[in-house]
PDB file of C-alpha atoms in Angstrom:
ATOM      1  CA  SER A  16      26.089  26.011-189.978  1.00 88.00           C
ATOM      2  CA  PRO A  17      29.814  24.792-188.285  1.00 96.00           C
ATOM      3  CA  ARG A  18      30.421  28.927-187.262  1.00 97.00           C
ATOM      4  CA  LEU A  19      29.859  29.733-183.905  1.00 98.00           C
ATOM      5  CA  TYR A  20      29.352  33.038-182.096  1.00 98.00           C
ATOM      6  CA  VAL A  21      30.980  33.466-178.519  1.00 98.00           C
ATOM      7  CA  GLY A  22      29.710  35.834-176.353  1.00 98.00           C
ATOM      8  CA  ASN A  23      30.605  37.440-173.057  1.00 98.00           C
ATOM      9  CA  LEU A  24      34.669  37.170-173.764  1.00 98.00           C
ATOM     10  CA  ASP A  25      37.236  38.778-171.870  1.00 97.00           C
ATOM     11  CA  TYR A  26      38.298  41.958-173.380  1.00 96.00           C
ATOM     12  CA  GLU A  27      42.090  40.688-172.945  1.00 96.00           C
ATOM     13  CA  ALA A  28      41.155  37.626-175.066  1.00 97.00           C
ATOM     14  CA  THR A  29      43.279  37.291-178.302  1.00 96.00           C
ATOM     15  CA  GLU A  30      42.400  35.035-181.224  1.00 97.00           C
ATOM     16  CA  ALA A  31      44.695  32.927-180.694  1.00 97.00           C
ATOM     17  CA  ASP A  32      43.343  32.287-177.369  1.00 97.00           C
ATOM     18  CA  LEU A  33      39.736  31.465-178.372  1.00 97.00           C
ATOM     19  CA  GLU A  34      41.538  29.276-181.104  1.00 97.00           C
ATOM     20  CA  GLU A  35      43.171  27.126-178.755  1.00 97.00           C
ATOM     21  CA  LEU A  36      40.375  26.995-176.024  1.00 98.00           C
ATOM     22  CA  PHE A  37      38.455  25.635-179.122  1.00 98.00           C
ATOM     23  CA  ARG A  38      40.920  23.277-180.838  1.00 97.00           C
ATOM     24  CA  GLY A  39      40.285  21.383-177.598  1.00 95.00           C
ATOM     25  CA  VAL A  40      37.270  20.285-178.798  1.00 96.00           C
ATOM     26  CA  GLY A  41      37.479  19.645-182.746  1.00 96.00           C
ATOM     27  CA  ALA A  42      39.252  21.250-185.389  1.00 97.00           C
ATOM     28  CA  VAL A  43      39.249  25.311-186.046  1.00 98.00           C
ATOM     29  CA  VAL A  44      39.175  26.880-189.155  1.00 98.00           C
ATOM     30  CA  THR A  45      38.991  30.330-188.070  1.00 97.00           C
ATOM     31  CA  ALA A  46      38.735  32.168-184.995  1.00 98.00           C
ATOM     32  CA  GLU A  47      37.579  35.735-184.807  1.00 97.00           C
ATOM     33  CA  ILE A  48      37.245  38.673-182.335  1.00 97.00           C
ATOM     34  CA  VAL A  49      35.346  41.449-183.621  1.00 97.00           C
ATOM     35  CA  THR A  50      36.457  44.939-183.000  1.00 96.00           C
ATOM     36  CA  ASN A  51      35.683  48.790-182.412  1.00 94.00           C
ATOM     37  CA  GLN A  52      36.734  49.418-185.524  1.00 92.00           C
ATOM     38  CA  ARG A  53      37.932  53.206-184.289  1.00 94.00           C
ATOM     39  CA  ASN A  54      40.299  51.613-181.077  1.00 94.00           C
ATOM     40  CA  GLN A  55      40.785  48.338-182.314  1.00 91.00           C
ATOM     41  CA  THR A  56      39.733  47.427-178.686  1.00 94.00           C
ATOM     42  CA  SER A  57      37.514  43.967-178.584  1.00 96.00           C
ATOM     43  CA  LYS A  58      34.157  44.266-178.805  1.00 97.00           C
ATOM     44  CA  GLY A  59      33.844  41.272-175.736  1.00 97.00           C
ATOM     45  CA  PHE A  60      31.962  39.049-178.723  1.00 98.00           C
ATOM     46  CA  GLY A  61      33.826  37.091-181.865  1.00 97.00           C
ATOM     47  CA  PHE A  62      33.113  33.910-183.995  1.00 98.00           C
ATOM     48  CA  VAL A  63      34.364  30.566-184.523  1.00 98.00           C
ATOM     49  CA  GLU A  64      34.254  28.299-187.279  1.00 97.00           C
ATOM     50  CA  MET A  65      34.638  24.596-186.459  1.00 98.00           C
ATOM     51  CA  SER A  66      35.735  22.236-189.669  1.00 97.00           C
ATOM     52  CA  HIS A  67      32.240  20.096-189.130  1.00 96.00           C
ATOM     53  CA  ILE A  68      29.065  20.756-187.759  1.00 96.00           C
ATOM     54  CA  ASP A  69      29.152  18.008-184.830  1.00 96.00           C
ATOM     55  CA  GLU A  70      32.391  19.502-183.809  1.00 97.00           C
ATOM     56  CA  ALA A  71      30.143  22.626-183.491  1.00 97.00           C
ATOM     57  CA  ARG A  72      27.552  21.488-181.924  1.00 97.00           C
ATOM     58  CA  ARG A  73      30.165  19.652-179.516  1.00 97.00           C
ATOM     59  CA  ALA A  74      31.906  22.803-178.674  1.00 98.00           C
ATOM     60  CA  VAL A  75      28.116  24.315-177.338  1.00 97.00           C
ATOM     61  CA  GLN A  76      27.680  21.069-175.343  1.00 97.00           C
ATOM     62  CA  ILE A  77      31.193  21.804-173.846  1.00 97.00           C
ATOM     63  CA  LEU A  78      32.073  25.520-174.062  1.00 98.00           C
ATOM     64  CA  HIS A  79      28.409  26.878-173.214  1.00 97.00           C
ATOM     65  CA  ASP A  80      29.154  28.688-169.682  1.00 97.00           C
ATOM     66  CA  LYS A  81      32.231  27.310-168.951  1.00 97.00           C
ATOM     67  CA  ASP A  82      34.629  30.284-167.618  1.00 97.00           C
ATOM     68  CA  PHE A  83      37.144  31.269-169.594  1.00 97.00           C
ATOM     69  CA  MET A  84      39.187  34.477-168.180  1.00 97.00           C
ATOM     70  CA  GLY A  85      37.003  34.935-165.520  1.00 97.00           C
ATOM     71  CA  ARG A  86      34.355  34.713-167.574  1.00 97.00           C
ATOM     72  CA  LYS A  87      31.372  32.504-168.447  1.00 98.00           C
ATOM     73  CA  LEU A  88      31.186  32.025-172.494  1.00 98.00           C
ATOM     74  CA  LEU A  89      27.908  32.603-174.456  1.00 98.00           C
ATOM     75  CA  VAL A  90      28.255  29.783-177.307  1.00 98.00           C
ATOM     76  CA  THR A  91      25.642  29.391-179.622  1.00 97.00           C
ATOM     77  CA  GLY A  92      24.873  28.703-183.793  1.00 94.00           C
ATOM     78  CA  ALA A  93      25.983  31.916-185.546  1.00 89.00           C
ATOM     79  CA  LYS A  94      22.953  33.340-187.516  1.00 83.00           C
ATOM     80  CA  SER A  95      25.077  33.930-190.479  1.00 66.00           C
ATOM     81  CA  ALA A  96      28.137  32.428-191.744  1.00 59.00           C
ATOM     82  CA  GLY A  97      29.609  35.716-191.511  1.00 60.00           C
ATOM     83  CA  PRO A  98      29.301  38.700-194.099  1.00 53.00           C
ATOM     84  CA  GLY A  99      27.845  38.791-197.137  1.00 48.00           C
ATOM     85  CA  ASP A 100      25.995  35.181-196.589  1.00 49.00           C
ATOM     86  CA  ASP A 101      22.864  33.839-198.176  1.00 44.00           C
ATOM     87  CA  THR A 102      22.117  31.662-195.507  1.00 40.00           C
ATOM     88  CA  GLU A 103      19.220  32.887-194.802  1.00 36.00           C
ATOM     89  CA  VAL A 104      17.829  32.301-198.371  1.00 33.00           C
ATOM     90  CA  GLU A 105      18.737  29.305-199.004  1.00 36.00           C
ATOM     91  CA  GLN A 106      17.608  28.092-195.095  1.00 34.00           C
ATOM     92  CA  GLU A 107      14.287  29.708-196.017  1.00 35.00           C
ATOM     93  CA  ALA A 108      14.414  27.446-199.324  1.00 33.00           C
ATOM     94  CA  ALA A 109      15.193  24.312-197.372  1.00 34.00           C
ATOM     95  CA  ALA A 110      12.436  25.084-194.844  1.00 34.00           C
ATOM     96  CA  SER A 111       9.665  24.924-197.886  1.00 29.00           C
TER      97      SER A 111
END
């Protein structure tokens, strides 16, 4: 999947900051930072969807463990494509 999990984000990082960082690697479809619903503050992680899986792989190689806003990023493949995603069922079917 071209969707990536981005962890250990600075709590002041914005979605625009995230998009700009990943745009240096390839085309970004979406960049979102997960926020606390009660007070709308960052939870310190988010998701970035690249336009192609090859760009997502390159982003992991280049940006994982990179210093961004004073913190070392954790960049890995996301476990699903987002809310309501059926990829797990598709992945199990493809593996059989």
